[in-house]
Coordinates of C-alpha atoms in Angstrom, one line a residue:
X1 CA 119.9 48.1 114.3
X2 CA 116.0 48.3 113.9
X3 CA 115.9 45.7 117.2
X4 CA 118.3 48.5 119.1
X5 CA 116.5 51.5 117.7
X6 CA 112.7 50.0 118.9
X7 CA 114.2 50.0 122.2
X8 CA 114.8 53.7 122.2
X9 CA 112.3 56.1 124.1
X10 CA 109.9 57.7 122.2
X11 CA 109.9 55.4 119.1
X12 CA 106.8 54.7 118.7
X13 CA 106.3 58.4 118.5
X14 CA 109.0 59.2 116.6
X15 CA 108.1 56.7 113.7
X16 CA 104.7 57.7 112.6
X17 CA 105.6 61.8 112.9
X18 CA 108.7 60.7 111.0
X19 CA 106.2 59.4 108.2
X20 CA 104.1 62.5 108.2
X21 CA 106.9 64.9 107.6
X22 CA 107.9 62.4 104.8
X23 CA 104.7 62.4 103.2
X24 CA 104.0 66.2 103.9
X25 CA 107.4 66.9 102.2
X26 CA 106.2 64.8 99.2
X27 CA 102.7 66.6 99.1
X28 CA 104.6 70.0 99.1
X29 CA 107.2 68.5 96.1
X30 CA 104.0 67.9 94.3
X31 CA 102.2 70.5 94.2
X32 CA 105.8 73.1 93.7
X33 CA 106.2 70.6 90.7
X34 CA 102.9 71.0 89.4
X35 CA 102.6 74.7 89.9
X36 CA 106.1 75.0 88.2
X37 CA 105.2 73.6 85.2
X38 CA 102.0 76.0 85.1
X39 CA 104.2 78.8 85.4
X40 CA 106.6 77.3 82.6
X41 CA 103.5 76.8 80.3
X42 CA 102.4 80.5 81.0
X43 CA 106.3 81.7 79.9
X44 CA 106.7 79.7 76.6
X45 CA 103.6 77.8 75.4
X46 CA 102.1 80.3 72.6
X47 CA 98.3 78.5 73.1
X48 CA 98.6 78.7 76.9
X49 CA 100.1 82.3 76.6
X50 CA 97.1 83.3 74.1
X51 CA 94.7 82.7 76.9
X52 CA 96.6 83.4 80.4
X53 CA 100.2 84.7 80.9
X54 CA 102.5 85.3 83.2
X55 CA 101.4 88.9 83.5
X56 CA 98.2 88.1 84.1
X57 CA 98.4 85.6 86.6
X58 CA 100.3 88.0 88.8
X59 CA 98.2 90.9 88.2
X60 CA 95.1 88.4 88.5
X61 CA 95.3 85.1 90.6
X62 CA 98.3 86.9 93.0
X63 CA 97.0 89.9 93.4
X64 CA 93.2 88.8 94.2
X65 CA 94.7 85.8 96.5
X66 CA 96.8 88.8 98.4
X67 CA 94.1 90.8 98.8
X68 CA 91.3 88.5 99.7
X69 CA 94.2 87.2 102.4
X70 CA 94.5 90.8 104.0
X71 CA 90.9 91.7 103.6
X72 CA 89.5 88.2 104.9
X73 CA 88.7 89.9 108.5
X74 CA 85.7 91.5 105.9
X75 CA 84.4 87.8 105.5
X76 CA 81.4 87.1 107.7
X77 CA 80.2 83.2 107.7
X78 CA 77.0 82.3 105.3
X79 CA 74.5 82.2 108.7
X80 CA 75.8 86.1 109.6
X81 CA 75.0 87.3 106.3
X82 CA 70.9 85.5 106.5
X83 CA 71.1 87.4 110.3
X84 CA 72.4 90.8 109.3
X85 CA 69.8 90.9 106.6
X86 CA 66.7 88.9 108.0
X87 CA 67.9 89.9 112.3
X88 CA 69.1 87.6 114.5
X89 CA 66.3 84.8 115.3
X90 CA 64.4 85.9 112.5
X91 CA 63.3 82.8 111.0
X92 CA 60.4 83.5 109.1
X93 CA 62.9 87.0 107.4
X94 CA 62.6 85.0 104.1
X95 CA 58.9 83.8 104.0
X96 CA 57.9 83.7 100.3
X97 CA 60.8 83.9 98.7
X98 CA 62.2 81.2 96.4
X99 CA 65.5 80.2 95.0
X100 CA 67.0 77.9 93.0
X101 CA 70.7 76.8 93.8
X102 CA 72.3 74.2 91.3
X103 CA 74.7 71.9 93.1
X104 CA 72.9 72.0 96.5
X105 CA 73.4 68.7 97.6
X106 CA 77.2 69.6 98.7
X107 CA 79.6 72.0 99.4
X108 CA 79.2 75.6 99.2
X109 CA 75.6 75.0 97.8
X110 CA 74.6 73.2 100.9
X111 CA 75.8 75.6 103.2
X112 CA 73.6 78.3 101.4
X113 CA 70.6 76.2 100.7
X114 CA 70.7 75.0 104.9
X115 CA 70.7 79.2 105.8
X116 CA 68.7 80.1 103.2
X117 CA 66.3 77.6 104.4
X118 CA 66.4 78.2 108.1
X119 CA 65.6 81.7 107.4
X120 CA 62.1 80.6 105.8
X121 CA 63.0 80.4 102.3
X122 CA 61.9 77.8 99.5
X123 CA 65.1 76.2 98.0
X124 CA 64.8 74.4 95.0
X125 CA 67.9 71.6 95.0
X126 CA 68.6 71.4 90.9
X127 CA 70.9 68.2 91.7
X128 CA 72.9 65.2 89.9
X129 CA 71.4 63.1 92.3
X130 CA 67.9 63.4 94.2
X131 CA 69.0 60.3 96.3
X132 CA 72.1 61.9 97.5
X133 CA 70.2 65.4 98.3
X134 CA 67.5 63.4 100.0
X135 CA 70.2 62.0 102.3
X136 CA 71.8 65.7 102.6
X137 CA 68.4 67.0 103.5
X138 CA 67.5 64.3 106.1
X139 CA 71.1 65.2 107.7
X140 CA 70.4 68.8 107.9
X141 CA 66.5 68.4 109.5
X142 CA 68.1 66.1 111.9
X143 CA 70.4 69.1 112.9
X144 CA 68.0 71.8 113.3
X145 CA 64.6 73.3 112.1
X146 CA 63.6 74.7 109.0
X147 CA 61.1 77.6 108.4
X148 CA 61.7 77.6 104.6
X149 CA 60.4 74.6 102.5
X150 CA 63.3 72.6 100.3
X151 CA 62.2 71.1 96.7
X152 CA 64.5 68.9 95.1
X153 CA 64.4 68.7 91.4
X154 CA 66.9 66.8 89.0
X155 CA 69.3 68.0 86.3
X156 CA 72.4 67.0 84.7
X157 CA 74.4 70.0 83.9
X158 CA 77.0 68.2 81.7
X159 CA 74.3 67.4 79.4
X160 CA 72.4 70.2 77.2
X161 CA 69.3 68.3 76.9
X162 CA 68.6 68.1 80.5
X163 CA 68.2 71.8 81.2
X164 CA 64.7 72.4 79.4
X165 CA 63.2 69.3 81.4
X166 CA 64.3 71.2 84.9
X167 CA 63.0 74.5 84.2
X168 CA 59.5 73.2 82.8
X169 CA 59.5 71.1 86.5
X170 CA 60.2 74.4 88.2
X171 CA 57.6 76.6 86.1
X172 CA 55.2 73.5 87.0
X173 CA 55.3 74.8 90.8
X174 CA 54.3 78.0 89.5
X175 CA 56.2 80.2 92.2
X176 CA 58.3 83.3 91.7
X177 CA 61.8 83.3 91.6
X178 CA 63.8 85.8 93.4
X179 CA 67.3 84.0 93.5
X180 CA 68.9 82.2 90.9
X181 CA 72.4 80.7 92.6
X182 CA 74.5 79.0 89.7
X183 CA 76.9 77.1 91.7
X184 CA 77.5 73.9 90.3
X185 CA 80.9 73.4 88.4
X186 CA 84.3 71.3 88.2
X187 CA 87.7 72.5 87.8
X188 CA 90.5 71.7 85.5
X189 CA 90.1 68.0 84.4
X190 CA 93.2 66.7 83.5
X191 CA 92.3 65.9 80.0
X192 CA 89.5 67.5 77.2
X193 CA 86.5 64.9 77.8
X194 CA 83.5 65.6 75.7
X195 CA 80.0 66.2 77.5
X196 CA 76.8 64.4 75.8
X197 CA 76.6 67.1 73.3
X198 CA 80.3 66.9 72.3
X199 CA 81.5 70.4 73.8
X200 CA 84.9 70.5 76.3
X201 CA 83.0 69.5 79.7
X202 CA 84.4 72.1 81.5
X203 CA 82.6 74.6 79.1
X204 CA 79.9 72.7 79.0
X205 CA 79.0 72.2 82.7
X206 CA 80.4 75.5 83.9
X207 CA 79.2 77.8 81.3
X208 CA 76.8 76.8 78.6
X209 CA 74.5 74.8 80.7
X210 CA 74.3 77.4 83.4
X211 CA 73.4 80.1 80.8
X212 CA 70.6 78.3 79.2
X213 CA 69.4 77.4 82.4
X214 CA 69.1 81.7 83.1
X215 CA 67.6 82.0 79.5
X216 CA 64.7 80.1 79.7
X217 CA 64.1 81.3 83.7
X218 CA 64.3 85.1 81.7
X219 CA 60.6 85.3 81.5
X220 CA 59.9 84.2 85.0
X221 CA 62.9 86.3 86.3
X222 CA 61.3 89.4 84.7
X223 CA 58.0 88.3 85.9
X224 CA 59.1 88.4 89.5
X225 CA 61.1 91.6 89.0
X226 CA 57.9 93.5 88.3
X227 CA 56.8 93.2 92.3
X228 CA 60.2 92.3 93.9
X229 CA 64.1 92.5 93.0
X230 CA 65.2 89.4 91.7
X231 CA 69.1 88.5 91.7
X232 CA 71.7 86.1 89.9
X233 CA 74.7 85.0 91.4
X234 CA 77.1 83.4 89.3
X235 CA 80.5 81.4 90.9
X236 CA 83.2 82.1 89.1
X237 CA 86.9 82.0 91.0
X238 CA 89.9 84.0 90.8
X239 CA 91.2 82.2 88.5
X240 CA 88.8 83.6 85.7
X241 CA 91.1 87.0 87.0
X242 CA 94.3 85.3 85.7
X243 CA 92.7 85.6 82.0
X244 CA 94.2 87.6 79.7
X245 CA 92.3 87.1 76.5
X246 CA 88.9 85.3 75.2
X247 CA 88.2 84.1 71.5
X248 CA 85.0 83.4 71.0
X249 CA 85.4 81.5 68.0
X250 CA 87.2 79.1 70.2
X251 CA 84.3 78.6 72.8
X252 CA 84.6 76.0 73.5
X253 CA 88.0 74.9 73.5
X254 CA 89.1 72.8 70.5
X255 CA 90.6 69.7 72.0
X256 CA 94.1 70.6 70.4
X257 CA 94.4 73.2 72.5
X258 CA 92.7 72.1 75.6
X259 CA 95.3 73.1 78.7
X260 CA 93.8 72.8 82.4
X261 CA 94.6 75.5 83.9
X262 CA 94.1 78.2 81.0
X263 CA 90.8 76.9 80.3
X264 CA 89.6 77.2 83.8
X265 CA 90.6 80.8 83.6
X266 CA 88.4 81.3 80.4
X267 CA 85.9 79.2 82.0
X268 CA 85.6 81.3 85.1
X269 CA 85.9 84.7 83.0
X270 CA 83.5 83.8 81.2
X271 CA 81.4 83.7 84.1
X272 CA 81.8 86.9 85.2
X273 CA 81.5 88.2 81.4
X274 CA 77.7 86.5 81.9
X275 CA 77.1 88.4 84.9
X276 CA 78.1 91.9 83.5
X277 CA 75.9 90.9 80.1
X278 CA 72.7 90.2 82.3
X279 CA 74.1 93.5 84.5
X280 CA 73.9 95.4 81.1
X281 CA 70.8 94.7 79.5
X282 CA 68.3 93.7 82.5
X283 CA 69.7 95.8 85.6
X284 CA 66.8 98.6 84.5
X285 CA 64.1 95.7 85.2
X286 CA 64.8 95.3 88.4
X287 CA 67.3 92.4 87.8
X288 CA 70.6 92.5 89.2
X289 CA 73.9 89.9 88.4
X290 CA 77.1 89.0 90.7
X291 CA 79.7 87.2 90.0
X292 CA 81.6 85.4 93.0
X293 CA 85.1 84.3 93.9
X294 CA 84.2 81.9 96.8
X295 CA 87.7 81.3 98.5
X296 CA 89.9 78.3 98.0
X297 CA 87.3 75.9 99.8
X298 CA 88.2 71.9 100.0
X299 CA 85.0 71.2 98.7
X300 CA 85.5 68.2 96.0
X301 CA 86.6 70.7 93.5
X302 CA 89.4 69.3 91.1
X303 CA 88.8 65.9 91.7
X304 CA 90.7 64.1 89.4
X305 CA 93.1 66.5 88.9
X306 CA 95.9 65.4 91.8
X307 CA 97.9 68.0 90.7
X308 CA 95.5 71.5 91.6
X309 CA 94.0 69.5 94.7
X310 CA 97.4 69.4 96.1
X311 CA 98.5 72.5 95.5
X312 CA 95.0 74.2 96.6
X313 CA 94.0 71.9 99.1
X314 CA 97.3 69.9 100.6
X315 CA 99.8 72.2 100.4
X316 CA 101.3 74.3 103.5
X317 CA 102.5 77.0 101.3
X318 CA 98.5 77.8 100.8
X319 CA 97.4 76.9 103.7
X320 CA 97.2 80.9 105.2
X321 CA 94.4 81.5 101.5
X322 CA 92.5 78.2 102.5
X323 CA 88.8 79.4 104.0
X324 CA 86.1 76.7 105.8
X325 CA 83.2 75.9 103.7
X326 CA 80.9 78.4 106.1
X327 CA 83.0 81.8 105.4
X328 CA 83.3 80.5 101.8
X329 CA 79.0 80.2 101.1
X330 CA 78.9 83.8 102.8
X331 CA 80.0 85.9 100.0
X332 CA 77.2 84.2 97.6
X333 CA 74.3 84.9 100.0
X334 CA 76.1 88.3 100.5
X335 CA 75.6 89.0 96.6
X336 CA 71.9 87.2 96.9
X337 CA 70.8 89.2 100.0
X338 CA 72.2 92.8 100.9
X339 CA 70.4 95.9 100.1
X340 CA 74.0 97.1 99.1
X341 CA 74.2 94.9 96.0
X342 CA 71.6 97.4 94.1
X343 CA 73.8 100.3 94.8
X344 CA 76.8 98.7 93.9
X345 CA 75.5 97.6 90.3
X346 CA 74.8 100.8 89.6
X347 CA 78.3 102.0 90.2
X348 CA 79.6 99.3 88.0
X349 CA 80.3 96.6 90.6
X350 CA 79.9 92.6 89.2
X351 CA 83.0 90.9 91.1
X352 CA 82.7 90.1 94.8
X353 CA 84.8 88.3 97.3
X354 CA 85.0 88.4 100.8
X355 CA 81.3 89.5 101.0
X356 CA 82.4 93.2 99.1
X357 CA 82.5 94.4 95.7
X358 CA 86.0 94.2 94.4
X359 CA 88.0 95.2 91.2
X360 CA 87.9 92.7 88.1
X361 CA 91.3 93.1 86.7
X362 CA 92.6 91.7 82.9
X363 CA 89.8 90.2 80.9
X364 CA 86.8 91.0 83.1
X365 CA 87.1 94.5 82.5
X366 CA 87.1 94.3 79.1
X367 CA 84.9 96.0 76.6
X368 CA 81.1 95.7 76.2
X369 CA 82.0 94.1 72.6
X370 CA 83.5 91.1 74.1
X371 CA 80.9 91.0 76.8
X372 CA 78.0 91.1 73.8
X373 CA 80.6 88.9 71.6
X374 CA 80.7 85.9 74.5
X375 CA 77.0 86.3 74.8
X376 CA 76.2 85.7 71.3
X377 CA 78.5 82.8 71.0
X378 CA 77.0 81.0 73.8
X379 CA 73.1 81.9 72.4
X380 CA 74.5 80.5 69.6
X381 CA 75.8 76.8 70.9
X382 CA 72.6 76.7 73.5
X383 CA 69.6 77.1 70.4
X384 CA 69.2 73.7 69.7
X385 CA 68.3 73.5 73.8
X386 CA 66.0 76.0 73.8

């Protein structure tokens, strides 16, 4: 039979298409799998349900995926935002300003640090690796030239201890800062791992480090803000819009209760909660605070996790919410750059995607007490880093 069916026109064809709908059927039967059991946990487990529901995923995760879909025409790429604010062919539009963009080796944070840079602006890298952002770098001044000057500096955001040593290498420099970009993050490990302090990682890397880093930059941040608007823009995702509830007792998350996907949600909320806090008690010093929902971007994101990354990333059925890393970056440098952003914080506005302010639904409208509450639980893990 398999003699006879070689023989057949087209087999040769037929054979390897035939294994790509196999294994694209298999990829979909993941990812329906894992996002059924999500949806499950969201119904009937009680600690699942006590930080995301299935309420709130609908009125969160759906409805901002919906809407970012049928307002994506909004979305400009990362290089359209530099040109609508600097001009086109502008190049020297950002002379003397600096920023500092965690995670800029890869990803979204090398697709702002490369425009950011081409439109004369200091970038400082804060990295894992300096060896990989050196090779990043090269790549990028092989591509094209740079008005802007790039400084590559190392931290370790899943450990505590290695915050202090980056900012006292940045104040070293003695520049302003008009940008801090806190992009760096991971999503959803499959199990609670500890960082080197002991906290869930996710916590730990996404939030905690990423808020002592804006502490101790506080004084130079104000210092700049006295000659020149200075800006923080936080990623956070829609997830953090599926959240229906934070305790801040349980920050972080005990690992008894750790679940994936509900943490990321209070991870991600807890983002945005960071950007309204600085939004409340420094947007009369000339300080202003975004938080950002990039897109569903292939970037890296969830590795480990085969689960989410084939449901976000392999999956047909999300295939029409997917965006390309450049349209993804824009919405950050959107928040970082427009002369909008001012006027919007003063109406309220903290949540952007698709480079436009947008409506944060379940937890990230809550009150100012949980806001100040978050904020003071953080404060209060960070101390010993300060």
């Amino acid at each position: 039979l398999k003699a006879w069916l070689k023989r057949l026109p087209y087999f040769s064809i037929l054979v390897p298409v035939g294994n790509m709908a196999l294994a694209a059927l298999k990829s979909e039967g993941l990812a329906f799998a894992y996002f059924g059991q999500a949806l499950k946990q969201m119904v009937f487990d009680p600690i699942v349900r006590a930080r995301t529901t299935f309420i709130t995923f609908c009125t969160g995760f759906i409805r901002v995926a919906s809407n970012e879909l049928l307002t994506s025409s909004q979305c400009k790429t990362c290089e359209e935002v530099v040109e609508e604010r600097c001009g086109k062919g502008n190049f020297t539009g950002l002379k003397g300003k600096v920023a500092i963009i965690t995670g800029a080796s890869n990803g979204l944070g090398l697709e702002n640090a490369r425009c950011l840079m081409k439109y004369g602006c200091h970038v400082i890298w804060a990295v894992r690796s300096p060896d990989k952002a050196e090779s990043a770098l090269k790549k990028l001044e092989k591509e094209g030239k740079f008005e802007g000057k790039s400084t590559i500096l190392k931290i370790e955001l899943s450990d505590l201890t290695s915050i202090k040593p980056f900012v006292e290498s940045f104040l070293s420099l003695k520049l302003p800062l008009h940008y801090l970009i806190c992009n760096a993050g991971i999503m959803s490990p499959p199990e609670w791992a500890p960082s080197k302090q002991g906290f869930e990682s996710m916590f730990a890397t996404n939030n905690l480090s990423h808020f002592l880093l804006t502490e101790l930059l506080l004084p130079k941040l104000k210092e700049t803000a006295k000659v020149s608007e200075v800006r923080v823009v936080i990623l956070s995702s829609l997830a953090g819009a599926s959240c229906h509830s934070i305790d801040p007792a349980k920050l972080p998350c005990p690992k008894e209760e750790y679940d994936e996907m509900a943490e990321y949600a209070v991870s991600k909320a807890v983002d945005c909660l960071h950007a309204r806090h600085i939004q409340k008690h420094l947007g009369n010093s000339n300080i202003v605070a975004c938080a950002v929902h990039p897109g569903i971007i292939e970037t890296g994101l969830g590795a480990g996790n085969v689960g989410i990354t084939t449901l976000l990333y392999g999956s047909v059925t999300m295939s029409a919410f997917r965006k390309p890393v450049p349209k993804g970056a824009a919405t950050t440098l959107y928040c970082t750059l427009s002369p909008d952003i001012t006027q919007h914080a003063k109406a309220g506005s903290f949540f952007y995607y698709n480079c436009r302010p947008q409506h944060g639904p379940n937890v990230l409208s809550a009150g100012d007490d949980l806001v100040d509450a978050v904020h003071a639980r953080q404060l209060e893990l960070v101390k010993p880093y300060m």
